[in-house]
XYZ file of N, CA, C and O in Angstrom:
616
model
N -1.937 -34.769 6.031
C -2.231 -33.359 6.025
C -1.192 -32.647 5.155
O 0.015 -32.823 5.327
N -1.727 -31.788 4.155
C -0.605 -31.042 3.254
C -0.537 -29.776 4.012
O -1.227 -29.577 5.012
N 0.427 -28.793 3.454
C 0.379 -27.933 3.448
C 0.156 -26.764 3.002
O 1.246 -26.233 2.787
N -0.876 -25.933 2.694
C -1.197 -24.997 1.511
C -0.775 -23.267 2.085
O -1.027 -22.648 3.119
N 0.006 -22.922 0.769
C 0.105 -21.582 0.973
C -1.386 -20.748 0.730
O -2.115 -21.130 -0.186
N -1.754 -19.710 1.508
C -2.826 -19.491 1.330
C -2.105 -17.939 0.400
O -2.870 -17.556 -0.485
N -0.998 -17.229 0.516
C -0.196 -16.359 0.098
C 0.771 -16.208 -0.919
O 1.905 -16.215 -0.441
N 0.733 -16.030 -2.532
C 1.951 -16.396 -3.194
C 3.062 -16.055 -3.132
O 3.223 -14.907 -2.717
N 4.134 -16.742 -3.448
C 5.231 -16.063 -2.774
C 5.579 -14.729 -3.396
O 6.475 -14.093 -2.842
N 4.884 -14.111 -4.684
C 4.672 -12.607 -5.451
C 3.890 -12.071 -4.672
O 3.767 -10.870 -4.912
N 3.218 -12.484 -3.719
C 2.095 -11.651 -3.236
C 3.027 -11.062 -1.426
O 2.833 -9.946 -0.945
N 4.110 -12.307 -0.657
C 4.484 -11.760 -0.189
C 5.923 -11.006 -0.470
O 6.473 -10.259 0.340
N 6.231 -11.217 -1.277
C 7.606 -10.352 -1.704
C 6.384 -8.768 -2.195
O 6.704 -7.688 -1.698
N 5.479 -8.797 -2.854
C 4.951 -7.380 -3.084
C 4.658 -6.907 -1.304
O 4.535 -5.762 -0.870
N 4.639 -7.406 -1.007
C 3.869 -7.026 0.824
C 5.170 -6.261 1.417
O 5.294 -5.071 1.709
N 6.071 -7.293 1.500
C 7.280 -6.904 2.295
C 8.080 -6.355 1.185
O 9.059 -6.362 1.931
N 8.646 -5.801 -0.114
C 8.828 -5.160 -0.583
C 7.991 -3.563 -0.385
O 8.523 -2.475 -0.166
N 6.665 -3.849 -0.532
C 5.761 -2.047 -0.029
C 6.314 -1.667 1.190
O 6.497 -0.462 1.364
N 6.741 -2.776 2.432
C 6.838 -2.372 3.636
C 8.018 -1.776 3.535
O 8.023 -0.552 3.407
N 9.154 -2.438 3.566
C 10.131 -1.636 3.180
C 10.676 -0.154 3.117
O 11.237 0.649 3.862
N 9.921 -0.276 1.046
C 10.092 0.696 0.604
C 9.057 1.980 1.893
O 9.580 2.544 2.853
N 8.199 2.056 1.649
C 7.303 3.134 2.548
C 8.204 3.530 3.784
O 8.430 4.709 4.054
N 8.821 2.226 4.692
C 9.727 3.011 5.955
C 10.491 3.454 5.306
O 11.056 3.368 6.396
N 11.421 4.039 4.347
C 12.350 3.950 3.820
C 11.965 5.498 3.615
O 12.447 6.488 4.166
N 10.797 5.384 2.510
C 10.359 6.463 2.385
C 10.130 7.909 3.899
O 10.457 9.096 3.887
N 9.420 7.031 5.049
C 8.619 7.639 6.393
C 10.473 8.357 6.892
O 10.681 9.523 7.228
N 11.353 7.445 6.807
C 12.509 8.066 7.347
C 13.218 9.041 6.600
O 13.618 10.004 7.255
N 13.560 9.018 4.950
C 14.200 9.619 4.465
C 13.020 11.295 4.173
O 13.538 12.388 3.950
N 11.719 11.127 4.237
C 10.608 12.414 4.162
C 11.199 13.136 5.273
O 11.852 14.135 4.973
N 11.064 12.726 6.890
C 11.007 13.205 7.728
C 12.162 13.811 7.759
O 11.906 14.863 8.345
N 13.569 13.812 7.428
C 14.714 14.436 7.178
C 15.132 15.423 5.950
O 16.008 16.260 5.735
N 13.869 14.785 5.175
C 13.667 16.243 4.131
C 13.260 17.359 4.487
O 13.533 18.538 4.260
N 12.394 16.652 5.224
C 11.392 17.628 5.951
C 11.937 18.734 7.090
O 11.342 19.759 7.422
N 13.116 18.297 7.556
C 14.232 18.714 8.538
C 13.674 18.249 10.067
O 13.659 19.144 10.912
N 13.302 17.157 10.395
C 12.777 16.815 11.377
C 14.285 16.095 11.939
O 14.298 15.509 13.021
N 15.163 16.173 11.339
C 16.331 15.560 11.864
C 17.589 15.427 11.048
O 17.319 15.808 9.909
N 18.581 15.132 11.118
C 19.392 14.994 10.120
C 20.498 13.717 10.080
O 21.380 13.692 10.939
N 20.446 12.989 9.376
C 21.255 11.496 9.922
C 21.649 11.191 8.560
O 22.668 10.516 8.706
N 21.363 11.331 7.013
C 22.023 11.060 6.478
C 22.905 12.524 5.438
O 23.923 12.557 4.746
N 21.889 13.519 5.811
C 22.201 14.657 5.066
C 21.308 15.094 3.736
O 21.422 14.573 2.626
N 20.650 15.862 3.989
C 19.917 16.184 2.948
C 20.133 15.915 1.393
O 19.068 16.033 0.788
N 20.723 15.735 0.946
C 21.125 15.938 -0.287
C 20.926 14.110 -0.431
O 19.987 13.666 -1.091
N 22.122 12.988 0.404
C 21.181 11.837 0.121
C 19.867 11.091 0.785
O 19.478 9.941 0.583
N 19.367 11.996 1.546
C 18.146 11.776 2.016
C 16.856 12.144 0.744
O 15.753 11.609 0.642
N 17.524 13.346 -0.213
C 16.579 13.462 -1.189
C 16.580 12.147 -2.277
O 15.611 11.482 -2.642
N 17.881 12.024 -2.628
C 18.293 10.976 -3.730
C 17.752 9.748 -2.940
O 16.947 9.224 -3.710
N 17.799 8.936 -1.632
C 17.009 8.378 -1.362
C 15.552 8.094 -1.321
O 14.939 7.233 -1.953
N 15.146 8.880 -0.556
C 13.696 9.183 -1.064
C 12.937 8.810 -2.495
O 11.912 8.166 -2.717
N 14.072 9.632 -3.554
C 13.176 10.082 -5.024
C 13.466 8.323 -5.608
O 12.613 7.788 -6.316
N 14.729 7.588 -5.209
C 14.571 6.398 -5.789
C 13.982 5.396 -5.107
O 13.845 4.399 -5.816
N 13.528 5.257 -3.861
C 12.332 4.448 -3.091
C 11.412 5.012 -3.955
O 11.216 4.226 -4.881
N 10.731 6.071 -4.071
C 9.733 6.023 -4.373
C 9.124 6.113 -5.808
O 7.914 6.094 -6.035
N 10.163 6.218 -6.801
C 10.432 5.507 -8.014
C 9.955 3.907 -7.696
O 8.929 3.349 -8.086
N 10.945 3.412 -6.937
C 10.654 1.975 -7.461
C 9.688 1.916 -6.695
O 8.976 1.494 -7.606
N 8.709 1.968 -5.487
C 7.434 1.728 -5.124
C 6.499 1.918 -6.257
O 5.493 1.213 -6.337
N 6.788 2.892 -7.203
C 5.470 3.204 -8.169
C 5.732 2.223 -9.145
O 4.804 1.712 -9.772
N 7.316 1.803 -9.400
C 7.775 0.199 -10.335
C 6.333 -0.536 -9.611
O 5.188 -0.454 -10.055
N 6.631 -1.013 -8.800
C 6.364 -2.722 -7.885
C 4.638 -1.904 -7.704
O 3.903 -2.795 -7.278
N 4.059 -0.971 -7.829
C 2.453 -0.775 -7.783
C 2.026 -1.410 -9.377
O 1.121 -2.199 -9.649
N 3.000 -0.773 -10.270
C 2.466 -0.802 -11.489
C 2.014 -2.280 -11.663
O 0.888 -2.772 -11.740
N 3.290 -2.844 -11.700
C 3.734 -4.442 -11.709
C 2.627 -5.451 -11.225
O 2.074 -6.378 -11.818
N 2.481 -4.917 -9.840
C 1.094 -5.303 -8.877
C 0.063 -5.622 -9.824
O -0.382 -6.745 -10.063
N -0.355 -4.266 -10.465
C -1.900 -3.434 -10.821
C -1.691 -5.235 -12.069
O -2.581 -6.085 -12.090
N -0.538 -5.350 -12.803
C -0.415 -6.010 -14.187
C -0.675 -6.835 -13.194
O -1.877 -7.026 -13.007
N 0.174 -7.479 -12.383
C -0.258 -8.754 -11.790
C -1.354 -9.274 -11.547
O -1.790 -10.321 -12.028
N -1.987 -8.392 -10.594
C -3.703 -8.308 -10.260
C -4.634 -8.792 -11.491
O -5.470 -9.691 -11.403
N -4.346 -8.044 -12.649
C -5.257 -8.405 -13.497
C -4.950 -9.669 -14.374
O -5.874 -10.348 -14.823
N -3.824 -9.927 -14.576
C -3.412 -10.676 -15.437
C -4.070 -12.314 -14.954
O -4.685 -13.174 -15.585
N -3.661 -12.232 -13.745
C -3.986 -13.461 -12.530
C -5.525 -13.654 -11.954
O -5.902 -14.722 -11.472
N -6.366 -12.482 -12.063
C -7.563 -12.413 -11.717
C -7.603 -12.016 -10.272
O -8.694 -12.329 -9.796
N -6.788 -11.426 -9.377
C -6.531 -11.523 -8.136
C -7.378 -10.465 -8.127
O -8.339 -10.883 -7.482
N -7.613 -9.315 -8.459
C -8.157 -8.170 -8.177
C -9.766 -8.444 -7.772
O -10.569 -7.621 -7.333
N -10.000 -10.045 -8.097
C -11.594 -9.872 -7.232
C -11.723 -9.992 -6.288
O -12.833 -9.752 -5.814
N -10.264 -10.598 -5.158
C -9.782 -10.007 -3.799
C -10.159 -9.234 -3.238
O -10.336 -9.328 -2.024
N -10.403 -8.249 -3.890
C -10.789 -6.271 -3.131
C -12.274 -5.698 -3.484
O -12.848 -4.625 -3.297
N -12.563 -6.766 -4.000
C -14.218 -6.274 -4.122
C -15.025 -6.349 -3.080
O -15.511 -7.368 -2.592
N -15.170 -5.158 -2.719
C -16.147 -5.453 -1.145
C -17.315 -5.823 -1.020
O -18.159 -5.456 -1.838
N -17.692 -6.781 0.223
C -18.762 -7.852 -0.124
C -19.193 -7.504 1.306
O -18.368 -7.130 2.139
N -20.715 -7.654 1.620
C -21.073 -7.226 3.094
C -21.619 -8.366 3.817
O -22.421 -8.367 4.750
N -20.955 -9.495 3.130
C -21.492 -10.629 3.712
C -20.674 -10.633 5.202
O -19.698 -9.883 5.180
N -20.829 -11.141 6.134
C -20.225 -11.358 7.812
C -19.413 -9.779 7.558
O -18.194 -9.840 7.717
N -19.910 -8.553 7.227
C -19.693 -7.542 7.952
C -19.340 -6.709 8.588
O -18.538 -5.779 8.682
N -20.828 -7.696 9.456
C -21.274 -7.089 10.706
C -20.685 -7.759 12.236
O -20.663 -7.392 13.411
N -20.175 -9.121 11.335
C -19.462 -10.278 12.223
C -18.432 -9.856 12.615
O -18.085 -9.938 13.793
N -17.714 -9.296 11.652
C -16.211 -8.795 11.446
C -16.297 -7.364 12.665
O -15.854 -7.357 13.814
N -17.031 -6.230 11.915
C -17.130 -5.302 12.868
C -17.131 -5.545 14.526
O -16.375 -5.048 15.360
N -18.283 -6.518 14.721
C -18.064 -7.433 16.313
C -16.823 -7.724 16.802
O -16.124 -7.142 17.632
N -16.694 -8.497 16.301
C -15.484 -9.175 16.119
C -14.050 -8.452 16.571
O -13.385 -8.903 17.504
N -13.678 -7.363 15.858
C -12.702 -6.580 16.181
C -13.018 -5.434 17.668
O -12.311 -4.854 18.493
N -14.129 -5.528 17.449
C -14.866 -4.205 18.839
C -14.613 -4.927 19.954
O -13.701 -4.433 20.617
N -15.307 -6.390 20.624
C -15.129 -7.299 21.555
C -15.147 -8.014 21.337
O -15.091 -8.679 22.371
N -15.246 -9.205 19.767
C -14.520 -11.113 19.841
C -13.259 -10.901 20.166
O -12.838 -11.685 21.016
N -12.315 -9.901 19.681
C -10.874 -10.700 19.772
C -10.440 -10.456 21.452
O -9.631 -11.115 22.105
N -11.061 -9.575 21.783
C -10.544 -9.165 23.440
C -10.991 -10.582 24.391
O -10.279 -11.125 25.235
N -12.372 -10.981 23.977
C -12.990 -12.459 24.208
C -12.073 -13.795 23.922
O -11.986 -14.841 24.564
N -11.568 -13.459 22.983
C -10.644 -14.786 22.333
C -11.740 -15.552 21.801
O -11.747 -16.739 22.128
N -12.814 -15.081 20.935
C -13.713 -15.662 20.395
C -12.910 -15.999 18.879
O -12.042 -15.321 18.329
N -13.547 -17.324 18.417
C -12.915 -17.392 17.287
C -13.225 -16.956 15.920
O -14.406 -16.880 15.580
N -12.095 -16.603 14.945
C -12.074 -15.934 14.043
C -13.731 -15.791 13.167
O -14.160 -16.945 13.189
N -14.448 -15.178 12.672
C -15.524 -15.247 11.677
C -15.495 -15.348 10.375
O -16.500 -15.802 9.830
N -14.442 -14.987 9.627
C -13.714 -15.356 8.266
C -12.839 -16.031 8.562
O -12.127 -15.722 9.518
N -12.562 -17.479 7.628
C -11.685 -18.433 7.306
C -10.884 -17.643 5.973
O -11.392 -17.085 5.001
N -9.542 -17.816 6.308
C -9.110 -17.100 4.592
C -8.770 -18.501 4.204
O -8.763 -19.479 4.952
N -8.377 -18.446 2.419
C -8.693 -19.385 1.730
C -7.674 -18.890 0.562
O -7.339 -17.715 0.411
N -7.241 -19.973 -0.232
C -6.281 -19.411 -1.489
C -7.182 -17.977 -2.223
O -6.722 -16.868 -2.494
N -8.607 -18.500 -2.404
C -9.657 -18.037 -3.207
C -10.063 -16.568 -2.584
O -10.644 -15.787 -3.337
N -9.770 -16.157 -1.201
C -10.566 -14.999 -0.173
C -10.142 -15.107 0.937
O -10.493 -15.487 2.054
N -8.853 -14.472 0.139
C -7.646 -14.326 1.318
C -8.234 -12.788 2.551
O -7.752 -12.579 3.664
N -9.370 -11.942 1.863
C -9.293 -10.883 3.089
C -10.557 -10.900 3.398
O -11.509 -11.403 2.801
N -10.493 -10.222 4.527
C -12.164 -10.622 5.045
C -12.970 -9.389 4.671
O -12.626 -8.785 3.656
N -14.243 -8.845 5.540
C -14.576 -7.675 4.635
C -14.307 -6.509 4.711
O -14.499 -5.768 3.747
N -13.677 -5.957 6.151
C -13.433 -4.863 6.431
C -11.778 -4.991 5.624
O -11.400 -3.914 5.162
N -11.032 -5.904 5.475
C -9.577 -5.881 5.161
C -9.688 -5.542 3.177
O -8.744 -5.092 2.528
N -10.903 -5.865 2.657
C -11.691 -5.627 1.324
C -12.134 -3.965 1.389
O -12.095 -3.108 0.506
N -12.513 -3.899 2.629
C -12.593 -2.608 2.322
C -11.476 -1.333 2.329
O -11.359 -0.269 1.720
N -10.472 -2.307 3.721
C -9.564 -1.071 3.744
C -8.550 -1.115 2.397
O -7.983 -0.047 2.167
N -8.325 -1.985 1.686
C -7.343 -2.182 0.502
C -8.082 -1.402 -0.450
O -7.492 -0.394 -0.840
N -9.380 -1.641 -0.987
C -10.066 -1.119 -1.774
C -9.537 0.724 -1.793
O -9.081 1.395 -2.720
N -9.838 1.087 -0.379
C -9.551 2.450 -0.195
C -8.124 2.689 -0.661
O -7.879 3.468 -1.582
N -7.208 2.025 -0.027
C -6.109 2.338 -0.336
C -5.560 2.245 -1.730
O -4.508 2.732 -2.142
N -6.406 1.574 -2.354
C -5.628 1.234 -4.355
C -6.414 2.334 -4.634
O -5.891 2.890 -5.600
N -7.545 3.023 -4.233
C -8.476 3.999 -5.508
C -8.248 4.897 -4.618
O -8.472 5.847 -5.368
N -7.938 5.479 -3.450
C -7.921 6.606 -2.502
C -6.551 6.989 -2.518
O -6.080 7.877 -3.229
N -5.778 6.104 -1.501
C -4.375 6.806 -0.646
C -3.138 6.325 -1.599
O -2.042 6.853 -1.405
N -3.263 5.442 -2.517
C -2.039 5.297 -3.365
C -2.105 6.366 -4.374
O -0.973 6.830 -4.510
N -3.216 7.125 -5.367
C -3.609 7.798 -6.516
C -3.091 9.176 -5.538
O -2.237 9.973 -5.926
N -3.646 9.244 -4.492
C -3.176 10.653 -3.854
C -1.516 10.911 -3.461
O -0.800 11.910 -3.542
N -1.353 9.969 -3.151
C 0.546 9.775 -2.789
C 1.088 10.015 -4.104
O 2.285 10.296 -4.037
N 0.653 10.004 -5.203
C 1.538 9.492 -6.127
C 1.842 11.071 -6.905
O 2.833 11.678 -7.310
N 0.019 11.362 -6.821
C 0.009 12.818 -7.267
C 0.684 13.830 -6.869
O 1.360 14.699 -7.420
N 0.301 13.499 -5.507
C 1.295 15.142 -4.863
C 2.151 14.616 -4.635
O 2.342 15.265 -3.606
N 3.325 13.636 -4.649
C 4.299 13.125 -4.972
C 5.194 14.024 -6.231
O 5.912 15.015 -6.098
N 4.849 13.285 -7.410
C 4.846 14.158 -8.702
C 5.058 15.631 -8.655
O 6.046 16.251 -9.049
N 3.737 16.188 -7.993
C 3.615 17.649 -7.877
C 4.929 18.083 -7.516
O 5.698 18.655 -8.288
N 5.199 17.761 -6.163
C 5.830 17.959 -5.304
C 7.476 18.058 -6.076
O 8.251 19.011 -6.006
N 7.775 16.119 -7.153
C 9.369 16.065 -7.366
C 9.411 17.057 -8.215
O 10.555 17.495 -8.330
N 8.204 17.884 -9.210
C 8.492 18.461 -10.298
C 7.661 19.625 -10.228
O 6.991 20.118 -11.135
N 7.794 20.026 -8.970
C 7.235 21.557 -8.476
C 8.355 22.552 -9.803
O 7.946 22.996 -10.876
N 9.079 22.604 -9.521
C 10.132 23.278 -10.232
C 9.355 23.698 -11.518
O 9.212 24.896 -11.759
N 8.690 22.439 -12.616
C 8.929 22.313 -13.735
C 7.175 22.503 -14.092
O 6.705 22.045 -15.134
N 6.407 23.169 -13.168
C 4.678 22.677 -13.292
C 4.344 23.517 -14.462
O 3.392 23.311 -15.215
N 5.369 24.668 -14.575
C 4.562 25.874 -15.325
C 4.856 25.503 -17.045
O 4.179 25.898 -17.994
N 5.837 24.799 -17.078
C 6.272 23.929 -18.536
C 5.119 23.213 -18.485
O 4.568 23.446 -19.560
N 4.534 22.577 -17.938
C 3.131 21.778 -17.866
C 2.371 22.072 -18.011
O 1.489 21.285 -18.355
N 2.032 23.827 -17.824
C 1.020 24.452 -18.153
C 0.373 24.169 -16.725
O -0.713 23.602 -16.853
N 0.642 24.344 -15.735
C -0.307 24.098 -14.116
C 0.602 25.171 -13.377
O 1.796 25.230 -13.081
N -0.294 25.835 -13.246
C -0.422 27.161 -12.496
C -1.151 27.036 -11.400
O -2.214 26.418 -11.355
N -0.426 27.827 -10.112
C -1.429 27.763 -9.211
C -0.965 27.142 -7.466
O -1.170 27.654 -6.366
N -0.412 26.100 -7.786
C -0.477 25.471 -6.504
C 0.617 25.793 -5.824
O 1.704 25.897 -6.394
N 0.464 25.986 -4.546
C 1.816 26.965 -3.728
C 2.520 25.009 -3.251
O 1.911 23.939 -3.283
N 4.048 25.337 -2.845
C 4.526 24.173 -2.512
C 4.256 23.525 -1.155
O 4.458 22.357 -0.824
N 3.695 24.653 -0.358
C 3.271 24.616 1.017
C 1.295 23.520 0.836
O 0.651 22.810 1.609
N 1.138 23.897 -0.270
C -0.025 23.150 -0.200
C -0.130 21.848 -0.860
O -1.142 21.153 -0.779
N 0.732 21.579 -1.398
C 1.591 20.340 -1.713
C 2.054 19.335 -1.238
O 2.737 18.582 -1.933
């Protein structure tokens, strides 16, 4: 019996690198935000702005990776077992029924995990990044020619 990684080891250093960075991010926001104060505003900002610098590094990197490697047909959502899956999470796993997707080097996520990534690369990363931006270079929007957006809606 061998042993096969079904995970590359780029694929989990990008995993646990995002994890990371994002708490990093969830703690140093919330103290921007003045929900507390533990390192002091000033390097809670400089924290922040360079986590989330290099998170948008290690997305880019990803996006090259993804394509370069062919991985990105990973996230194409497929409605094959579903409906299995949907089951599955509602009452198989409370059952201890066994899994309905096998992952595989080839289809590592099943379909709902296809769908939630999908969302997150074309939905919740493009939106973070934007009002991100907005947000580090509120200061500077009107040199940009963008008028308009209050920082509160930001």
């Amino acid at each position: 019996m061998s042993r096969i990684l079904v995970f590359t080891r780029f694929e989990r250093f990008w995993h646990w690198s995002q994890a990371l960075l994002i708490i990093i991010l969830m703690i140093t926001g919330f103290e921007i935000h003045g929900s507390y104060s533990f390192l002091g505003f000033q390097t809670a900002v400089e924290t922040h702005t360079t986590a989330a610098w290099t998170l948008v590094a290690l997305w880019v990197f990803a996006i090259f990776w993804h394509f370069t490697t062919g991985a990105w047909r990973q996230y194409l959502p497929t409605g094959t077992k579903l409906g299995a899956m949907v089951r599955f999470y509602v009452v198989g796993i409370f059952k201890h029924e066994p899994h309905p997707v096998r992952k595989t080097r080839y289809a590592k996520l099943n379909p709902l995990q296809r769908l939630a990534y999908l969302g997150l690369k074309l939905l919740i990363f493009p939106v973070s990044i934007t009002t991100g931006l907005l947000y580090l270079y509120f200061n500077e929007l009107d040199a940009f020619g963008i008028e308009g957006p209050q920082l509160e809606t930001i």
